[in-house]
Each structure stands twice: as C-alpha cells, then as structure tokens.
Amino acid sequence: MTSVIVSSPYVAQGSTLKRLMIQVIIALLPGTIAYAWYFGPGVIINICLAVLLALAFEAGILKLRAKPVMPHLTDFSAVVAAWLFALCLPMHIPWWLVLVGIGFTMVAGKHLYGGLGFNPFNPAMVGYVVLLISFPREMTTWYLPNSVSGETLSLKEALAYTFGGADIQQWDALSSATPLDQVKTAVAQGITVAEIRLSPVFGEYAGKGWEWIAFWWFIGGLWLLATRTIRWHIPVALLAAVIAMSLLFYLINPETYTSPLFHLLSGAVVIGAFFIATDPVTAATTDTGRIYYGLLIGCLIYVIRVWGGYPDGIAFAVLLANMCVPLIDYYTQPRVYGEK
Amino acid sequence: MPELHHFHGGLVLDGHKTESLARGLQQASLTERLFLPLRQHIGDHNKPRVEIGDRVLKGQVIASDSALICAAVHAPTSGTISAIEDYPVAHPSGKMDTCIIIEVDGDDKAVEPIPVDLDNLNPDEMIELICRAGIVGLGGAVFPTSPKLSRGKAQGIDTLIINGVECEPYITCDDILMRFNAAEVISGSGYLQRILAPRTTYIAIEDNKPEAIAAMAKALAEHPLAGTEIVSIPTIYPSGGEKQLVQILTGKEVPHGQLALDIGVFCQNVGTCAAITHALEKDEPLISRVVTISGDNIAQPGNWEVRLGTPISHLIELAGGYRYGASGQLVMGGSMMGFALSGSKVPIVKATNCIMVMREETIPKSPGYHDECIRCGKCTEVCPAQLLPQQLYWHARAGAYERTQEFHLFDCIECGCCSTVCPSRIPLVQYYRAAKSEIRAAQKAQFKSDRARLRFEFREKRLQLKKQQDEERRRLKREALQKKKAGAGNGKSIEDPVQAALDRVKARKKNAQEDSQ
Ligand code: SF4
Ligand code: SF4
C-alpha cells in the first residue's frame, strides 16, 4: 500500500469559492429581473455582454500568466464582477464602452495585482469609475422607467443601440437624469425637496421603479445572509451610516435634504451594501473592522451624494474605503487566546 | 455541575463514531514480531537497555534514560531481541527511527511484579512508580506523566480535569475505555487526587457519549471520590483541546506562553488514568493501549486492546481486512489532526489512538494548486486560538516567518478548523506546519551557530586573558627587578656579592696598572 503524504484535516465543510459565487448570482436575480421589468431589456444586454467579455479576458490573461484556466474560469468570480459592473451602467450604452470598462475591471482591477485574492480595489468599481471619469456624458444618460414614460426600448431597439450605434437622439424623449441627479441639480437651483418630489419620476418613497428594484436587492441580500455567503457586519453598518447621516440632515433642514428613506431606496445603496461592499477580497477582514468599513462607506456615500461632484457615490466610497482596509485590519486585530 | 463557558470558534463535525463503537472492546492477538521505537514520548531520547539475542520478559525495561522528560519502553510480551535497527515509524515526515525488534515466543511470560503497600505510599513514591511504568499522556500528546505530576504537585493544583472529551471524528478509544473499564479510570483519577490534592475534580465527557457518561457515573457511585463531578459538555470540536477544555470548565484562559499547570489546572486523559491504575495496582507498565480502527476502507471498524509494537497490518487483518482493496490512505489519529502513514508496516506506539483506513476517493490527493485566499474571514470565525489564519497563511506562504510569529503562529494548535471551512480549500494547516518546522530548524541552526560563536568568543577571551595575565606577570617581574636595581644603587642596602667581587677585581687591576706605570 503506497501512500501519498497529504496533510490533515481530511475533511472539508461548507461552501467552496464556486458555491459562494453561485449564491451571489442567485441573489442578484430578483433585483436584476426587477431592473429589466422597469427599465427594459438594456440591462440584460449589458450583463450578457459584460459577462462574455469578462470570461474572454479572464481566459486570455490566465493563459498569458500560465495559470490553470478552467478551474479559475469556473469559479464564477469573473461572472459576478462583470454582473455587478453591468448593473452600474446606464441601461443603454454602446458595446465598446462595456469592452473598455470590463477591460479595466479584469486587467487593472484584478490581474495586474496578481488575480483574485490579491486585488486591493473592488474590480467592478475600478472599471466603472474609469468609465465614469472618461465618458461622463454617456455614463450619466439614464432612461425613464416604463411607469413614467409608458414605454421602454424594445429588445431590438436596445440591441441596435448597443451594437449598431443607432442614433441616440431618436429616444431622447425617454432619457433623463436619475432621481438622485435631479434632486441634486434642483437643490442647487434653490428648489425645495417637496417641490421636486412632485415630478413624475418620483414614486411613493424615492424614484419610481428604483424603489422596487432596491426592495428586490434587499431580498437578495437577505438570501446572502441566510446562506451565510456574507455576514451582517458590513451591510448593517453601511445602511446604519446612511440612515444616520441622512436623518441628521433631514431633521436639520427637510427643505434641502431628502429623507433617509429616499436615500436608502435611491441609487445603489442597497445593492452596494449587500453586494458590492461585501466583496470579501477588498473588504476588511475582522468583525470589528467590517463594522468600521461599512460605516465609512455609508458616510462617504452620503457625503459624495450631497456635497460631492457626482449624483451617486457608491463606487468612489467603496474605492476610498478599500484604501483604508490595511489600516482598519491592523488596528482591529482580535485578541489572541491567552493574551491580556 | 459547574457553569460551562464557551471557547471562540470551533466546528460541529460529522463524528463518524458509531461505526467503530458497535463491537465493544476486543483483545488483539499477539503477532510474531513486535517493533518498538526507542522513543515513544515527547522529550529526551532513550537508550536501548537490551542487546541482540537477549531474552526479555513481558514488562521488562528495554529502553530508558535518566533524563527528566523521559518515559521508559517495556517489552510488551516475552521473546528474544532479534534486531535493533531503523524501521518505518509513525511520523508525519514518514521517516524511519531506531526500533527494538522482539521475536515473540508466545509464552507471554511476565516479570515478577513487585508488591507494594499501595495504601501507605506517599505522593512521591507514587510518582516514582508511574515513572517506572513508562506512562505518558495517552490523549495524543505523549508527554511523560511523572514529570508533569511532579511539577503539578510542586506548584499546587486547584482543579483536576480528567479528559474524556474525545472530540475528534473517528476516534472512539476513550469512549470504549470508559464504557468497559470505567472503574479503572475512576481509581486512576483517585490516585491523581492523592498525588495532587486538588479542590475540585471534573471528569469531562462530550454529550455525544451518553453510554460512557452512564458507565462512569455508575463507577463513580461505586467508588466515590471526594469533590468529583462528571461534566457533560457540548459537542463542539476541539473541546477536548487542553486549553479549550480549561476554558469551558473554568472560564479561565491559559495565559500566553504558560501551561494549564501554571493556573492551577491539571489535565489528564482517561486512558492515562487507566494506565496509572495498572501501574500502581498490578505493577504493570504501559505495554498496551486501546486503539480505534475505523474509516471507510476497513471491513469491521472497532476498538482493540493492542500490545505496543504491533504492526498496523496485523490490526487491519484482525479487523477483517480492507473493504475495497489495499489502496488508499492510512492515517494515524483522527480526520482533523491525524497524519498520513507511510504504510501498514508501521507499528502501534503509545501515541496511537486511532488508525483511519481510508479510500483513495475519501482523501483525494492535493491537485497541486488551490484557489487563492479571498479574505472571507471564515477561518477567523472558527479559530479556537482566536488567531487570524488568513494573515498567518499570507505570511507563511511568503516566507515572512517573523511576521507569522507576530501573528502568533506558535499559538496555533493545528486543530484544522480553518482548513476545513476555507472556501478556497487552502491547506492552511499544512502551511503553518511547514512554517513552524522551518522556524524551528532555523532556531536550532541559530542555536548551534550561537553556541559555536560563544565557544569561539570564550576561547578568544580566554586566550586574551592569558595573554594579559602573562603580560601582567612579566610586567610585575620587570618592575620588581627595576625596583631591586634602584634599591641597589641608592642605599647599598643590599650587598650583591658578584658585583662586589667584580668591583674588587676591577680595583685590583687598576691598582696593578697604576703600580706598573
Ligand atoms: S477561509 Fe480561506 S479564503 Fe477565507 S479568509 Fe481564510 S484562508 Fe482566506
Ligand atoms: S489550525 Fe491553527 S489557525 Fe487554524 S483554526 Fe486551528 S488554531 Fe486556528
């Protein structure tokens, strides 16, 4: 009987990396479907395109780096990164922008640092921010949900736009700024929040359509918590920080500051809290550290939204917090057994 | 019932215990040849006390040493010493070690026991008898019991913990021992109490062993011990780890760099208690132990009382042989902390609590690569030592051994919880073991070179000192001489006869010359 010496433990328990990623994809489904429901098929096109490109990039780079391709390709981490990246994009965007963004996500965001596990910055946010800074006009042209405009682009029209470079003017009537954007510009012009809220893009609590998408992200987040794919510290701390900040300023002056509910349900707060900030590779690793990390992102989101140059701040907030992670980890090391 | 406390992390594991519990405690037959490694404990090396061709009797010392941390090896049966040579032994590195090989004669003739007046022994005499019997901790650590007892007695013990927890999957030897030999365990605990005089004694057993708890309770009722309680503790791996058990029962943590003894807690395994009973009551040294044989590739998993030195292949035969053919993996210990054996020739030693006979599919070979750490922190959640396993991994892999020590590498008890839950399936503990042995090797080399340097420096100093002393001596001589000269010139106090004679000759010559002119 010949034996190969391998080291104990000889059991494995719990999810593998691949299972974790599949859980994330499952959790993304309800929100993604809601997104497509309210805003048309553009988002699905973006996701498919981004995922395919990401897989192609991943395979190519792994090959160049002489790493095993299939095991890494099938761990689905590239799929998740591409999916999250695509969700940040406007619903309709030319294909080459997706290519550029995914290129940055996979190359600069992930593999230049050594691949999964070594990247200090959230790759999807890296790709998104590069696009946002380089192509501000394309990246901030959003479309109205069908509940406002009564129609969305059909699949054919959306495809034509993404790949054929169809004239954007044609659908200009449907394009608009996001509710967050509108609030920002309006407040800057001295219009009160109550007046802005009369605009048809607003629903019960926040932007029409947006509020329901946020709800479905929340359901997905609960799924992640229930399957122990993520832990509660980051989302709870992040949401708490956003609520606390917005409540504080709302109480000070409800004329110029929107309500906590509006902040929670607009833009990417919920998806950010459960899906983006919880990327384990780039987040803090200790329990206390994760609370600080979540709080930091929450505060930064609010600051950027209200006083910064961009309508929404998730991407910048996450990247800034990523920079603080080594520091947070260092100062929140748990006490070792037997130490005073 | 004491208030139970929690330790950080840990895992609820699939126990795999029922398979090996079905057949009770079986007696293993003698085989033709026994292979006894000279050293079967943690500590100093033994020297062989027999020569090739010697006839030995059961219970006779065949290897020992006078060092403090040492435990003698005895002949498990009667026979003839046929060789003293290197032979494969149970070691994680798969290396060979010197073994005394006994050709068994089948008579099983024992040395005459020396009768003792057990009731009138004082603690030191009891420790001496335990030392003579070669008893070591049978829970896996194999630390010699007598020096531990001496130290415990000297420092004073508040709490005695009899460890019948047995938290690792597959292992059931302590469970079986408690079910079938509870009385021996209880009286062994009584002897420990006599030696250590603790205030409280806890007999800790995991709550997944109700039969063992019942048997022990019955034995305790028949032979009551003062201040003794049987405590059923929750089944969470690794609750049987000494530090974790101390924390569960007393709420205290063993301070960094110290032993449980240092906070007045003495832990001993149930198997060791039974061995102490044998040693004191029957003058029978440690020559056999209960071994679990289990795993998915053994026909009849079970527990056997086996003579030390029996090759594992014999035990496999007794247990009905392989279930799916003789391929796969042999592991000594349980599935969490055990290690793969080089083959079935390896003999049973004092540390062998369990042999896992596993199929190839159950213990797949490492694919040669693993996913990278995604910093998910699951390892941190389960680490009972409250370490940051992913940081340890990061630095161990980079060879930054100083950093690993900053992250308390040596507080890692190698329980395997972190590797078990890691979603990237990184063999974390393997990295820690490698780092630890690298550091130890470096320290050894450092120690050696330090010693060489010290020796060199000492020699240099000695030579220099000698030179200085020589110079000093010469200087003193010179000074004395000068003083003498000076003294002669000044007061003529000291008459130099030679000089005087010369002077006289000179004077005479002068006079003669003056005369002739
Ligand atoms: S469990 Fe594995 S992947 Fe997760 S942090 Fe620990 S080492 Fe990294
Ligand atoms: S093996 Fe070491 S690092 Fe891993 S969980 Fe156990 S004590 Fe912690």
Coordinates of N, CA and C in Angstrom, one line a residue, chain B residues 163-312:
Chain B
N163 N -9.8 14.2 31.2 CA -10.3 14.5 29.8 C -10.8 13.2 29.1
G164 N -12.1 13.1 29.1 CA -12.8 12.0 28.3 C -13.6 12.6 27.2
V165 N -13.2 13.8 26.7 CA -14.0 14.5 25.7 C -14.0 13.8 24.4
E166 N -12.8 13.5 23.9 CA -12.6 12.8 22.6 C -13.4 13.5 21.5
C167 N -13.0 14.7 21.1 CA -13.9 15.4 20.2 C -13.6 15.2 18.7
E168 N -12.5 14.5 18.4 CA -12.1 14.4 17.0 C -12.9 13.3 16.3
P169 N -13.3 13.5 15.1 CA -14.0 12.5 14.4 C -13.3 11.1 14.3
Y170 N -14.0 10.1 14.2 CA -13.5 8.7 14.0 C -12.9 8.1 15.3
I171 N -12.4 8.8 16.2 CA -11.7 8.2 17.3 C -12.7 7.9 18.4
T172 N -12.7 6.6 18.9 CA -13.6 6.2 19.9 C -12.9 5.4 21.0
C173 N -11.6 5.4 21.1 CA -10.9 4.5 22.0 C -11.2 5.0 23.5
D174 N -11.3 6.3 23.7 CA -11.6 6.7 25.1 C -13.0 6.4 25.5
D175 N -13.9 6.6 24.5 CA -15.3 6.2 24.7 C -15.5 4.8 25.1
I176 N -14.9 3.9 24.4 CA -14.9 2.4 24.7 C -14.3 2.1 26.0
L177 N -13.1 2.8 26.3 CA -12.5 2.5 27.5 C -13.4 2.9 28.7
M178 N -14.1 4.1 28.6 CA -14.9 4.5 29.7 C -16.1 3.6 29.8
R179 N -16.6 3.0 28.7 CA -17.8 2.1 28.8 C -17.4 0.8 29.4
F180 N -16.2 0.3 29.1 CA -15.8 -1.0 29.6 C -14.9 -1.1 30.8
N181 N -14.1 0.0 31.0 CA -13.2 0.0 32.1 C -13.3 1.2 33.0
A182 N -14.6 1.6 33.2 CA -14.8 2.9 33.9 C -14.2 2.8 35.3
A183 N -14.2 1.6 35.9 CA -13.7 1.5 37.3 C -12.2 1.9 37.3
E184 N -11.5 1.4 36.3 CA -10.0 1.7 36.3 C -9.8 3.2 36.1
V185 N -10.6 3.8 35.3 CA -10.4 5.3 35.0 C -10.7 6.0 36.4
I186 N -11.8 5.6 37.0 CA -12.1 6.3 38.3 C -11.0 6.1 39.3
S187 N -10.5 4.8 39.5 CA -9.5 4.7 40.5 C -8.2 5.4 40.1
G188 N -7.9 5.5 38.8 CA -6.7 6.2 38.4 C -6.9 7.7 38.7
S189 N -8.1 8.2 38.6 CA -8.4 9.6 39.0 C -8.2 9.8 40.5
G190 N -8.6 8.7 41.2 CA -8.4 8.8 42.7 C -6.9 8.9 43.0
Y191 N -6.1 8.1 42.3 CA -4.6 8.2 42.6 C -4.1 9.6 42.3
L192 N -4.6 10.2 41.2 CA -4.1 11.5 40.8 C -4.5 12.5 41.9
Q193 N -5.7 12.3 42.4 CA -6.2 13.2 43.5 C -5.3 13.0 44.7
R194 N -4.8 11.8 45.0 CA -4.0 11.6 46.2 C -2.6 12.3 46.0
I195 N -2.2 12.3 44.7 CA -0.9 13.0 44.4 C -1.0 14.5 44.5
L196 N -2.1 15.0 43.8 CA -2.2 16.4 43.6 C -3.0 17.2 44.6
A197 N -3.8 16.5 45.3 CA -4.7 17.1 46.3 C -5.5 18.3 45.7
P198 N -6.2 18.1 44.6 CA -7.0 19.3 44.1 C -8.2 19.5 44.9
R199 N -8.7 20.7 44.8 CA -10.0 21.1 45.5 C -11.2 20.4 44.7
T200 N -11.1 20.5 43.4 CA -12.2 20.0 42.6 C -11.7 19.1 41.5
T201 N -12.5 18.1 41.1 CA -12.1 17.2 40.0 C -13.3 17.2 39.1
Y202 N -13.0 17.5 37.8 CA -14.1 17.3 36.8 C -13.7 16.2 35.9
I203 N -14.7 15.3 35.6 CA -14.4 14.3 34.6 C -15.3 14.8 33.4
A204 N -14.6 15.3 32.4 CA -15.3 15.9 31.3 C -15.6 15.0 30.1
I205 N -16.8 14.8 29.7 CA -17.2 13.9 28.6 C -18.1 14.7 27.7
E206 N -17.9 14.5 26.4 CA -18.8 15.2 25.4 C -20.2 14.6 25.5
D207 N -21.2 15.4 25.3 CA -22.6 14.9 25.4 C -23.0 13.9 24.3
N208 N -22.1 13.6 23.4 CA -22.5 12.6 22.4 C -22.1 11.2 22.8
K209 N -21.7 11.1 24.1 CA -21.3 9.8 24.6 C -22.1 9.4 25.8
P210 N -23.4 9.3 25.7 CA -24.3 9.0 26.9 C -23.9 7.7 27.6
E211 N -23.5 6.7 26.8 CA -23.2 5.4 27.4 C -22.0 5.5 28.3
A212 N -21.0 6.3 27.8 CA -19.7 6.4 28.6 C -20.1 7.2 29.9
I213 N -20.9 8.3 29.7 CA -21.2 9.1 30.9 C -21.9 8.2 31.9
A214 N -22.9 7.3 31.5 CA -23.6 6.5 32.4 C -22.6 5.5 33.1
A215 N -21.7 4.9 32.3 CA -20.8 3.9 32.9 C -19.9 4.6 33.9
M216 N -19.4 5.8 33.6 CA -18.6 6.5 34.5 C -19.3 6.9 35.8
A217 N -20.6 7.3 35.6 CA -21.4 7.7 36.8 C -21.6 6.5 37.7
K218 N -21.8 5.4 37.1 CA -22.0 4.2 37.9 C -20.7 3.8 38.6
A219 N -19.6 3.9 37.9 CA -18.3 3.5 38.6 C -18.0 4.5 39.7
L220 N -18.4 5.8 39.5 CA -18.1 6.8 40.5 C -19.0 6.6 41.7
A221 N -20.2 6.1 41.4 CA -21.1 5.9 42.6 C -20.6 4.7 43.4
E222 N -20.0 3.7 42.7 CA -19.5 2.6 43.5 C -18.2 2.9 44.2
H223 N -17.4 3.8 43.7 CA -16.2 4.2 44.3 C -16.1 5.7 44.4
P224 N -16.9 6.2 45.3 CA -17.0 7.7 45.3 C -15.6 8.4 45.6
L225 N -15.4 9.5 44.9 CA -14.2 10.3 45.1 C -14.6 11.6 45.6
A226 N -13.9 12.2 46.5 CA -14.3 13.5 47.1 C -14.2 14.6 46.0
G227 N -15.1 15.5 46.0 CA -15.1 16.7 45.2 C -15.0 16.4 43.7
T228 N -15.6 15.3 43.3 CA -15.5 14.9 41.9 C -16.9 14.9 41.2
E229 N -16.9 15.5 40.0 CA -18.1 15.6 39.3 C -17.9 15.1 37.8
I230 N -18.9 14.4 37.3 CA -18.8 14.1 35.9 C -19.6 15.2 35.1
V231 N -18.9 15.9 34.2 CA -19.5 17.0 33.5 C -19.7 16.6 32.0
S232 N -20.9 16.8 31.6 CA -21.2 16.5 30.1 C -21.1 17.9 29.4
I233 N -20.2 17.9 28.4 CA -20.0 19.2 27.8 C -20.5 19.1 26.3
P234 N -20.9 20.3 25.7 CA -21.4 20.2 24.4 C -20.4 19.7 23.3
T235 N -20.9 19.1 22.3 CA -20.1 18.5 21.3 C -19.7 19.6 20.3
I236 N -18.6 20.2 20.5 CA -18.0 21.2 19.5 C -16.5 20.9 19.4
Y237 N -16.1 20.6 18.2 CA -14.7 20.4 18.1 C -13.9 21.7 18.1
P238 N -12.8 21.9 18.7 CA -12.0 21.0 19.5 C -12.1 21.2 21.0
S239 N -13.3 20.8 21.6 CA -13.5 21.0 23.0 C -12.5 20.1 23.9
G240 N -11.9 19.1 23.3 CA -11.0 18.3 24.0 C -9.6 18.8 24.1
G241 N -9.3 19.9 23.3 CA -8.0 20.5 23.3 C -7.8 21.0 24.8
E242 N -6.7 20.9 25.3 CA -6.5 21.2 26.7 C -6.9 22.6 27.0
K243 N -6.4 23.6 26.2 CA -6.7 25.0 26.5 C -8.2 25.2 26.4
Q244 N -8.9 24.6 25.4 CA -10.3 24.8 25.2 C -11.1 24.2 26.4
L245 N -10.7 23.0 26.8 CA -11.3 22.4 27.9 C -11.2 23.2 29.2
V246 N -10.0 23.7 29.4 CA -9.8 24.5 30.6 C -10.8 25.7 30.6
Q247 N -10.9 26.3 29.4 CA -11.8 27.5 29.2 C -13.2 27.1 29.5
I248 N -13.7 25.9 28.9 CA -15.0 25.5 29.1 C -15.4 25.3 30.6
L249 N -14.5 24.6 31.3 CA -14.8 24.2 32.6 C -14.6 25.3 33.7
T250 N -13.5 26.2 33.4 CA -13.2 27.1 34.5 C -13.4 28.6 34.0
G251 N -13.6 28.8 32.7 CA -13.8 30.1 32.2 C -12.4 30.9 32.1
K252 N -11.4 30.2 32.5 CA -10.1 30.9 32.5 C -9.3 30.5 31.2
E253 N -8.5 31.4 30.8 CA -7.6 31.1 29.6 C -6.2 30.9 30.2
V254 N -5.6 29.9 29.5 CA -4.2 29.7 29.9 C -3.4 30.8 29.3
P255 N -2.7 31.6 30.2 CA -2.0 32.8 29.6 C -1.0 32.4 28.6
H256 N -0.8 33.3 27.6 CA 0.2 33.1 26.6 C 1.5 32.6 27.1
G257 N 2.1 31.6 26.5 CA 3.4 31.1 26.9 C 3.4 30.3 28.2
Q258 N 2.2 30.0 28.8 CA 2.2 29.2 30.0 C 1.5 27.9 29.8
L259 N 1.5 27.1 30.9 CA 0.8 25.8 30.8 C -0.4 25.9 31.7
A260 N -1.4 25.0 31.5 CA -2.5 24.9 32.4 C -2.1 24.8 33.8
L261 N -1.0 24.0 34.1 CA -0.5 23.9 35.4 C -0.2 25.2 36.1
D262 N 0.2 26.2 35.3 CA 0.6 27.5 35.9 C -0.6 28.2 36.4
I263 N -1.9 27.8 36.0 CA -3.0 28.5 36.6 C -3.7 27.5 37.5
G264 N -3.0 26.5 37.9 CA -3.5 25.5 38.9 C -4.5 24.5 38.4
V265 N -4.4 24.2 37.1 CA -5.3 23.2 36.5 C -4.5 22.1 35.9
F266 N -4.8 20.9 36.2 CA -4.1 19.7 35.7 C -5.0 18.9 34.9
C267 N -4.6 18.6 33.6 CA -5.5 17.8 32.8 C -4.8 16.5 32.5
Q268 N -5.6 15.5 32.6 CA -5.1 14.2 32.2 C -6.1 13.4 31.5
N269 N -5.7 12.6 30.5 CA -6.6 11.9 29.7 C -7.1 10.6 30.4
V270 N -8.3 10.1 30.0 CA -8.9 9.0 30.7 C -8.0 7.7 30.5
G271 N -7.4 7.6 29.4 CA -6.6 6.4 29.1 C -5.4 6.4 30.0
T272 N -4.8 7.6 30.3 CA -3.7 7.7 31.2 C -4.1 7.3 32.6
C273 N -5.3 7.6 33.0 CA -5.8 7.3 34.3 C -5.8 5.8 34.5
A274 N -6.3 5.1 33.4 CA -6.4 3.6 33.5 C -5.0 3.0 33.5
A275 N -4.1 3.6 32.8 CA -2.7 3.1 32.8 C -2.1 3.3 34.2
I276 N -2.4 4.4 34.9 CA -1.9 4.6 36.2 C -2.4 3.6 37.2
T277 N -3.7 3.2 37.0 CA -4.3 2.2 37.8 C -3.5 0.9 37.6
H278 N -3.2 0.5 36.4 CA -2.5 -0.7 36.1 C -1.1 -0.7 36.8
A279 N -0.5 0.5 36.6 CA 0.9 0.6 37.2 C 0.9 0.5 38.7
L280 N 0.0 1.1 39.3 CA 0.0 1.1 40.8 C -0.5 -0.2 41.4
E281 N -1.6 -0.7 40.8 CA -2.2 -1.8 41.5 C -1.6 -3.1 41.1
K282 N -1.1 -3.2 39.8 CA -0.6 -4.5 39.4 C 0.9 -4.5 39.0
D283 N 1.5 -3.3 39.3 CA 2.9 -3.1 38.8 C 3.0 -3.5 37.3
E284 N 2.1 -3.1 36.6 CA 2.1 -3.4 35.1 C 2.5 -2.1 34.4
P285 N 3.6 -2.1 33.7 CA 3.9 -0.9 32.9 C 3.0 -0.7 31.7
L286 N 3.2 0.4 31.0 CA 2.4 0.7 29.8 C 2.9 -0.1 28.6
I287 N 2.3 -1.2 28.3 CA 2.7 -2.1 27.2 C 1.6 -2.3 26.2
S288 N 0.4 -1.8 26.5 CA -0.7 -1.9 25.5 C -1.6 -0.7 25.6
R289 N -2.4 -0.5 24.7 CA -3.4 0.5 24.7 C -4.6 0.2 23.9
V290 N -5.7 1.0 24.0 CA -6.8 0.8 23.2 C -6.6 1.6 21.9
V291 N -6.9 1.0 20.8 CA -6.7 1.7 19.5 C -8.0 1.5 18.7
T292 N -8.5 2.6 18.2 CA -9.7 2.6 17.3 C -9.2 2.3 15.9
I293 N -9.8 1.4 15.2 CA -9.5 1.2 13.8 C -10.8 1.5 13.0
S294 N -10.8 2.5 12.2 CA -12.0 2.9 11.5 C -11.7 3.5 10.1
G295 N -12.7 4.0 9.5 CA -12.6 4.5 8.2 C -13.4 3.7 7.2
D296 N -13.5 4.3 6.0 CA -14.4 3.7 5.0 C -13.8 2.5 4.2
N297 N -12.5 2.2 4.5 CA -11.9 1.1 3.8 C -11.6 -0.1 4.7
I298 N -12.2 -0.2 5.9 CA -11.9 -1.3 6.8 C -13.2 -2.1 6.9
A299 N -13.0 -3.4 6.9 CA -14.2 -4.3 6.9 C -15.0 -4.1 8.2
Q300 N -14.3 -4.3 9.3 CA -15.0 -4.2 10.6 C -14.4 -3.2 11.5
P301 N -14.8 -2.0 11.4 CA -14.3 -1.0 12.3 C -14.5 -1.4 13.8
G302 N -13.6 -1.0 14.7 CA -13.8 -1.4 16.1 C -12.7 -0.9 16.9
N303 N -12.7 -1.3 18.2 CA -11.7 -0.9 19.1 C -11.0 -2.1 19.7
W304 N -9.7 -2.1 19.7 CA -8.9 -3.2 20.1 C -7.9 -2.8 21.2
E305 N -7.7 -3.7 22.2 CA -6.6 -3.5 23.1 C -5.4 -4.2 22.5
V306 N -4.4 -3.4 22.1 CA -3.3 -3.9 21.3 C -2.0 -3.7 22.1
R307 N -1.1 -4.7 22.0 CA 0.2 -4.5 22.5 C 1.0 -3.5 21.7
L308 N 1.7 -2.7 22.4 CA 2.6 -1.7 21.6 C 3.5 -2.5 20.7
G309 N 3.9 -1.9 19.6 CA 4.8 -2.5 18.7 C 4.2 -3.4 17.7
T310 N 2.9 -3.7 17.8 CA 2.2 -4.5 16.8 C 2.1 -3.7 15.5
P311 N 2.5 -4.3 14.4 CA 2.3 -3.6 13.1 C 0.9 -3.4 12.8
I312 N 0.6 -2.3 12.1 CA -0.8 -1.9 11.8 C -1.4 -3.0 10.9

